[in-house]
Short mmCIF file of C-alpha atoms in Angstrom, two decimals:
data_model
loop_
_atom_site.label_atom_id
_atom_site.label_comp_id
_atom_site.label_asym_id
_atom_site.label_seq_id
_atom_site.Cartn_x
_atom_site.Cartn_y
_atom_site.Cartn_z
CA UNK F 1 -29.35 -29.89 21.93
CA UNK F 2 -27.08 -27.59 19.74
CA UNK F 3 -28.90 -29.51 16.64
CA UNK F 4 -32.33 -28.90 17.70
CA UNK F 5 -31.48 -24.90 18.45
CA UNK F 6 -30.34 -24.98 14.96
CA UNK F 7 -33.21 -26.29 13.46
CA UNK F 8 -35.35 -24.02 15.17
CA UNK F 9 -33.41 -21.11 14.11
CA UNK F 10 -33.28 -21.75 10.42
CA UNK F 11 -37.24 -22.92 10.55
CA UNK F 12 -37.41 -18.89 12.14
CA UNK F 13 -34.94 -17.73 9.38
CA UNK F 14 -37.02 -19.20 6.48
CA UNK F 15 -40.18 -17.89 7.61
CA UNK F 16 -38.24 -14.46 8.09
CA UNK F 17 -36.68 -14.92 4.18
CA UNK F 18 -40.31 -15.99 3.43
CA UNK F 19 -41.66 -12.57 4.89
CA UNK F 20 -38.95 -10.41 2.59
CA UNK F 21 -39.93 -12.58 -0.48
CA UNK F 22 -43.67 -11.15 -0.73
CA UNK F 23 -42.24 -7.80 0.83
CA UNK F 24 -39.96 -7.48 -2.36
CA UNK F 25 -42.98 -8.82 -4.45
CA UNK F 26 -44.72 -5.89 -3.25
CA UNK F 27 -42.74 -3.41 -3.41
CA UNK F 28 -41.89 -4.10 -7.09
CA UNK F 29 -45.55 -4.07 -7.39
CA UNK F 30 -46.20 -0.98 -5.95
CA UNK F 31 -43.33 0.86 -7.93
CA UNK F 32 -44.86 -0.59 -11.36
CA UNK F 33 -47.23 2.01 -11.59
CA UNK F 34 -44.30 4.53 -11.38
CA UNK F 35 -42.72 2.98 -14.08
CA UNK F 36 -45.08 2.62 -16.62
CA UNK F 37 -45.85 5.99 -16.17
CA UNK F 38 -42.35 7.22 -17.07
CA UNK F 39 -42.47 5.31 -20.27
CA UNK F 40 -45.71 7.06 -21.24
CA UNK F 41 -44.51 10.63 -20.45
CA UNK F 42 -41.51 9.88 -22.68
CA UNK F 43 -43.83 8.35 -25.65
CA UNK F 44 -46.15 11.68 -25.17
CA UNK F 45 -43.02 13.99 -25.54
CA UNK F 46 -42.37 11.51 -28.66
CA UNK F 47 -45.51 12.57 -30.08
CA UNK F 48 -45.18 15.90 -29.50
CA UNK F 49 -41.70 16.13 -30.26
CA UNK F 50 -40.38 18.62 -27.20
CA UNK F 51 -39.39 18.99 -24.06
CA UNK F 52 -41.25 21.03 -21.80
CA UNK F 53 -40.72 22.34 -18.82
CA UNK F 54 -44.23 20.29 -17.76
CA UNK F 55 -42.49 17.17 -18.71
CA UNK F 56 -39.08 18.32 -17.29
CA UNK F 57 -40.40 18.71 -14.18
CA UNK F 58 -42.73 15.80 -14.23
CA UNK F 59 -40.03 13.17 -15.37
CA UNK F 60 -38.09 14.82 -12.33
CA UNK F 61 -40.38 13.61 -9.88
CA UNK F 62 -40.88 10.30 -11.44
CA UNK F 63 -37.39 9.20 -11.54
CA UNK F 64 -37.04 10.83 -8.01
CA UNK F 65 -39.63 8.38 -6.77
CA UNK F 66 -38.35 5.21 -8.91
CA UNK F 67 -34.83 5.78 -6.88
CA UNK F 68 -36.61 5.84 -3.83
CA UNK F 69 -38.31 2.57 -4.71
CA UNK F 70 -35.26 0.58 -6.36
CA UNK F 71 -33.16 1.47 -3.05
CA UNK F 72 -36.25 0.38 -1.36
CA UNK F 73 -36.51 -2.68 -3.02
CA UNK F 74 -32.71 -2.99 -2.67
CA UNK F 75 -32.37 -2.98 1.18
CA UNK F 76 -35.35 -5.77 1.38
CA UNK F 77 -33.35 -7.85 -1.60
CA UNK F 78 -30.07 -7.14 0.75
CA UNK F 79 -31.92 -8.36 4.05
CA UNK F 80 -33.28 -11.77 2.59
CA UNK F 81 -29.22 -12.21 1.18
CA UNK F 82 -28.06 -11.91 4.43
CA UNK F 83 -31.00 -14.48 5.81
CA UNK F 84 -29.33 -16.86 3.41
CA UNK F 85 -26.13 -16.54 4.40
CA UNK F 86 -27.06 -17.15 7.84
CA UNK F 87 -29.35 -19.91 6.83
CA UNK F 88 -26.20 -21.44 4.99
CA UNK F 89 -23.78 -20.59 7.73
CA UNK F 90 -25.95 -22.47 10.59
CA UNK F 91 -26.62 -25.80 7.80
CA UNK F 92 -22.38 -25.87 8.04
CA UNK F 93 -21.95 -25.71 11.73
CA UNK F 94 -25.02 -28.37 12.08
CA UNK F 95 -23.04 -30.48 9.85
CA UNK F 96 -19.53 -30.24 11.21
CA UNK F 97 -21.47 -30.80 14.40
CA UNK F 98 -23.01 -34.34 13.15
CA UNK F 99 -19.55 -35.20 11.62
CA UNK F 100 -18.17 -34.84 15.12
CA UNK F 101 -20.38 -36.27 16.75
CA UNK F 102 -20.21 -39.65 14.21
CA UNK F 103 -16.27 -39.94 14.71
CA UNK F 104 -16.83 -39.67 18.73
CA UNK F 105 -19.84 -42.22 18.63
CA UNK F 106 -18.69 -45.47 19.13
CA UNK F 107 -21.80 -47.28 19.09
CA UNK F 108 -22.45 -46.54 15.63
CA UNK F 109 -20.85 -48.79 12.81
CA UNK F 110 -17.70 -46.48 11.16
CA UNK F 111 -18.97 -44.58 8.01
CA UNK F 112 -18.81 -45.15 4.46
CA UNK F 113 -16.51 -43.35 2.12
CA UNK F 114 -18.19 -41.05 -0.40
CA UNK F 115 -18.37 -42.44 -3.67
CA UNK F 116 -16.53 -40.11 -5.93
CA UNK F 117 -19.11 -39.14 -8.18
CA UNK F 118 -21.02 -37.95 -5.46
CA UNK F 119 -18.37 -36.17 -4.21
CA UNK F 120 -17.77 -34.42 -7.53
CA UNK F 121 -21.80 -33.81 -7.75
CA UNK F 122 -21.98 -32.15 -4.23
CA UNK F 123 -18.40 -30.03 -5.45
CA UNK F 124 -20.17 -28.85 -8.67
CA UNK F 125 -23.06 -27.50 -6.51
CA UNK F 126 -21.27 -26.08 -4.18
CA UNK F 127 -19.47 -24.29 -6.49
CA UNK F 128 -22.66 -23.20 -8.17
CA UNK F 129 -23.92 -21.54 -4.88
CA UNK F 130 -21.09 -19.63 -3.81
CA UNK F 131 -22.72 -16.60 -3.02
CA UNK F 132 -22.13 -13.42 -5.44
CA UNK F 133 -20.50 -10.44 -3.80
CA UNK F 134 -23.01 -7.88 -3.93
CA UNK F 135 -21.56 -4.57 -2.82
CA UNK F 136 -22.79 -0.97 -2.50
CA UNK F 137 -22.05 1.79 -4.70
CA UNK F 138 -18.28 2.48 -3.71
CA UNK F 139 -17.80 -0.58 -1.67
CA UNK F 140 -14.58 -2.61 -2.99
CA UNK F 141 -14.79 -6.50 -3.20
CA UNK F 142 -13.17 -7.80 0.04
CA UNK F 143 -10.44 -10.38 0.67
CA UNK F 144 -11.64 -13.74 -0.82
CA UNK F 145 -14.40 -12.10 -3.39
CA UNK F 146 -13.24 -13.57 -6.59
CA UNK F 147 -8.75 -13.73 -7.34
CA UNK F 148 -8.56 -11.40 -3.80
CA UNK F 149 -6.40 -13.62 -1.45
CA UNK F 150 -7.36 -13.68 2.30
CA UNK F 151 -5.81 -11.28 4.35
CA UNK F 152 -2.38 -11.68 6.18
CA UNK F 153 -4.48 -12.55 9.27
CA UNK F 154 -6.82 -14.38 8.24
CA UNK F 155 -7.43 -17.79 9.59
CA UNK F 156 -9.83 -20.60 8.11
CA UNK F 157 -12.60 -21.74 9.95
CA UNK F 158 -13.64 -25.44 10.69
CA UNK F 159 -15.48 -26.52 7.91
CA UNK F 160 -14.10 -24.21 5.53
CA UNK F 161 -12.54 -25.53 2.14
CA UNK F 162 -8.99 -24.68 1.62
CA UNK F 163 -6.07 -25.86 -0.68
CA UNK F 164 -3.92 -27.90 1.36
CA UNK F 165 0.03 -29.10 0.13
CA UNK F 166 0.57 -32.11 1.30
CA UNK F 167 2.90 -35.68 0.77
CA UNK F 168 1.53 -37.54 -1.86
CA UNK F 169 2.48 -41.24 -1.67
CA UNK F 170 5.07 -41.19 -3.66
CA UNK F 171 6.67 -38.40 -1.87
CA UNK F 172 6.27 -35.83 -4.39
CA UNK F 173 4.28 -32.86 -2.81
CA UNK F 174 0.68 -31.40 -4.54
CA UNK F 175 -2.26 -29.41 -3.68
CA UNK F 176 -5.59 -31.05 -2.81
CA UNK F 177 -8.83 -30.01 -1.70
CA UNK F 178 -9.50 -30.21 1.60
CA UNK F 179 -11.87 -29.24 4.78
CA UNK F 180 -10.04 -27.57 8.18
CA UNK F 181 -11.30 -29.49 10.82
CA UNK F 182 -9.33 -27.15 13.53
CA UNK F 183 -6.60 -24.16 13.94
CA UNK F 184 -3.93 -24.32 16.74
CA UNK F 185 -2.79 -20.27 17.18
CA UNK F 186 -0.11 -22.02 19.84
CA UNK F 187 1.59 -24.09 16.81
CA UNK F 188 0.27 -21.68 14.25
CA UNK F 189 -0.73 -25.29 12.27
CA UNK F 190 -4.10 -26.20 10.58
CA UNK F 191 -5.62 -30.22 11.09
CA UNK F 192 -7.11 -30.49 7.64
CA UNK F 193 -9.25 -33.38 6.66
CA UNK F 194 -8.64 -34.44 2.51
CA UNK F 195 -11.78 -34.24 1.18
CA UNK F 196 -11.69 -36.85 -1.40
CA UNK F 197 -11.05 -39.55 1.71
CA UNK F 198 -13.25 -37.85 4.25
CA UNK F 199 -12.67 -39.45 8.11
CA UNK F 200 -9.19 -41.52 7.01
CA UNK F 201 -7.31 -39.05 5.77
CA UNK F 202 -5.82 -35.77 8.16
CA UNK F 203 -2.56 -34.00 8.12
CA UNK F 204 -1.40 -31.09 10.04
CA UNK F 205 0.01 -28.20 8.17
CA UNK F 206 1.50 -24.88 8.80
CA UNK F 207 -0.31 -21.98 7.62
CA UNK F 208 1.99 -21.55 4.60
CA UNK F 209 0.71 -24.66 3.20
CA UNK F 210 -2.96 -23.51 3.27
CA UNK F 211 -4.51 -21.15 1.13
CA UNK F 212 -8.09 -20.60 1.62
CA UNK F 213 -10.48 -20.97 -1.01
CA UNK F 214 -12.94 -17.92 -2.31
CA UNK F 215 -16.03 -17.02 0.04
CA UNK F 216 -17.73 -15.08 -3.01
CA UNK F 217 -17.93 -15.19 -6.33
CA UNK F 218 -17.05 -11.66 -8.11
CA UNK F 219 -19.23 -9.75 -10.74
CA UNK F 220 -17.42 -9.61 -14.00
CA UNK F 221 -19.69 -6.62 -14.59
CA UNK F 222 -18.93 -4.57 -11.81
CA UNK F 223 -16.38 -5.71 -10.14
CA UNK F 224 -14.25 -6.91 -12.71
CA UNK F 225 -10.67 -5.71 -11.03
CA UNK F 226 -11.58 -8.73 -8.55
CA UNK F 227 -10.96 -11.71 -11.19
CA UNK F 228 -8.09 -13.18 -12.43
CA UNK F 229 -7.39 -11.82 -15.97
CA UNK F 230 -6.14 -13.27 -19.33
CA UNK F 231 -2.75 -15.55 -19.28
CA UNK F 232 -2.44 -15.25 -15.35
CA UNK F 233 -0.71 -18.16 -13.90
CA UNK F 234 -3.01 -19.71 -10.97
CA UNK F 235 -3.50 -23.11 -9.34
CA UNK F 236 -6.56 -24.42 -10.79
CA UNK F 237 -9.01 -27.74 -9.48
CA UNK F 238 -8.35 -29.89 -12.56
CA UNK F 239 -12.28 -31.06 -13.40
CA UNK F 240 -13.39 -34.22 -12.06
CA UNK F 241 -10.56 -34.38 -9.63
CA UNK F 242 -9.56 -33.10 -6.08
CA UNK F 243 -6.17 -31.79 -7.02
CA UNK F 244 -4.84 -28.32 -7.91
CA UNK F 245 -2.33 -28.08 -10.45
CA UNK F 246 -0.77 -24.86 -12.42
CA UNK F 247 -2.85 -23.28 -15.28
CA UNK F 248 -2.84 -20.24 -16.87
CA UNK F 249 -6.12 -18.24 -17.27
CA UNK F 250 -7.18 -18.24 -21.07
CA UNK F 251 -11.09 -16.79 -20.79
CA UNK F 252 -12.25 -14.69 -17.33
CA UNK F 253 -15.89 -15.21 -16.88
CA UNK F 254 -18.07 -12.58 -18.53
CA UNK F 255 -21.32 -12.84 -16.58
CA UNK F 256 -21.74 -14.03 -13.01
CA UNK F 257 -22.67 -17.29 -13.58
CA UNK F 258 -19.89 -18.32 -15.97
CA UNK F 259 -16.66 -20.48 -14.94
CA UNK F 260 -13.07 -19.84 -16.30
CA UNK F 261 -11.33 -21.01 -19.05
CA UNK F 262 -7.82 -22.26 -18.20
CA UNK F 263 -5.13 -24.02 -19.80
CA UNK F 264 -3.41 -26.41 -17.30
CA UNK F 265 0.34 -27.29 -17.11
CA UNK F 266 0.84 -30.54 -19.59
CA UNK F 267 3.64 -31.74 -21.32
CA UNK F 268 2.02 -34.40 -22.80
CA UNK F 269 0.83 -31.59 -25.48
CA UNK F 270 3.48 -29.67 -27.70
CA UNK F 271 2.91 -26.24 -26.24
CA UNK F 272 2.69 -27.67 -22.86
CA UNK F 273 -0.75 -26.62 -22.09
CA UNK F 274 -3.88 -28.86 -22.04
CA UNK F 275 -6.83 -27.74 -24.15
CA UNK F 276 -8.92 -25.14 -22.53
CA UNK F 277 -11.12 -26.66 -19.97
CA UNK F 278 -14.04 -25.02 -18.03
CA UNK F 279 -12.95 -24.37 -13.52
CA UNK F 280 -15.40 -22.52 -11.69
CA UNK F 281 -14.60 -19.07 -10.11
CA UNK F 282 -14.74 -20.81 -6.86
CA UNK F 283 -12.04 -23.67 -7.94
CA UNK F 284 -9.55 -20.78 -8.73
CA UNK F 285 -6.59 -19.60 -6.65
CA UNK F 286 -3.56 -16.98 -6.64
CA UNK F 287 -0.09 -19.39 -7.29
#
């Protein structure tokens, strides 16, 4: 039952997102008109070469009204985000619900391991669409926007991806992507599925052996205080792999879209850094 409530909800939610869509479409329509008639005002006082106080006043007004509209357009652009989050939120707890309900169901043959270049397919996208922090004039990136580390508080969710230390089988210790699958506040320890052996593999970890990964991704433009900078040392998912291991930053991303450039920790080369290789924002965490 809780899968078919979350269908219907997200079929609701996408006609909702659907609704904003052509609302934003029209509202950037609308405001158009507004626009272009700031530009020709501006190529008028060209021609004319001053400023009058007509014009003053009559640029006033325009770029009064263009404000109004890109706020306008702003709050509709904020209220599909947060349909998408939801959308994305209710798509996770549907899934952790099917997982559970596959390890409980007996009747059903045991299922496959992921083939590992799936796995690092579905990572790469899921890196790709971690949401971009998006805050108002003022507001400061929160705890796990970009390098901010979750709050002292803070506990994972189920489903959430987290670096986990753990007992390789050699016995040496390292840090490995993984899913929480529960939190016990009694023990204060996490059950944490690995996710490159998904089903098979679960330890049980104290909190100091988690660190969760970033919800958002931050805006090098405006937010660039919440990024790891140049030479930082961090703990870095080495590419095509589902381990962390020490790096040091060597490029922060300019734009939103772009990953960072680290070095990682190898003593195979004679400065004891690897080439710099390409780890998106999301992949990135405080050592």
């Amino acid at each position: 039952m809780a899968l078919v409530s979350a269908d219907s909800r997200i079929a609701e939610l996408l006609t909702e997102l659907h609704q904003l869509i052509k609302q934003t479409q029209e509202e950037r329509s609308r405001s158009e008109h507004n626009l272009v008639n700031i530009q020709k005002t501006h190529e008028r006082m060209q021609t004319e070469n001053k400023i009058s106080p007509y014009y003053r006043t009559k640029l006033r007004g325009l770029y009064t009204t263009a404000k109004a509209d890109a706020e306008a357009e702003c709050n509709i652009l904020r209220k599909a985000l947060d349909k998408i989050a939801e959308i994305k939120s209710l798509l996770e707890e549907r899934r952790i619900a099917a997982k559970i309900a596959g390890l409980y169901n007996d009747s059903e043959p045991p299922r496959k391991t992921m083939r590992r270049g799936v796995l690092m397919t579905l990572l790469q996208q899921s890196a790709m669409t971690l949401p971009l922090w998006i805050g108002k004039p003022g507001d400061k990136p929160p705890p796990l926007c970009g390098a901010i580390p979750a709050s002292g508080d803070y506990v994972a969710k189920p489903g959430d991806k987290v670096a986990a230390r753990v007992k390789a089988v050699d016995g040496d210790e390292q840090w490995i992507l993984a899913e929480v699958v529960s939190y016990s506040h009694a023990t204060n320890k996490y059950e944490v599925d690995d996710i490159d052996e998904e089903g098979k593999e679960r330890h049980t970890l104290s909190r100091r052996r988690i660190i969760p990964l970033p919800q958002w991704k931050a805006n090098p433009e405006t937010d660039p205080e919440a990024l790891f900078q140049k030479e930082q040392l961090v703990l870095a998912l080495y590419p095509q792999t589902t381990c962390f291991y020490r790096a040091l930053i060597h490029t922060p991303p300019q734009r939103p879209q772009d990953d960072y450039s680290v070095l990682f920790e190898d003593t195979s080369y004679a400065d004891g850094y690897s080439p710099p290789l390409n780890v998106a924002q999301s992949l990135n965490l405080s050592q």
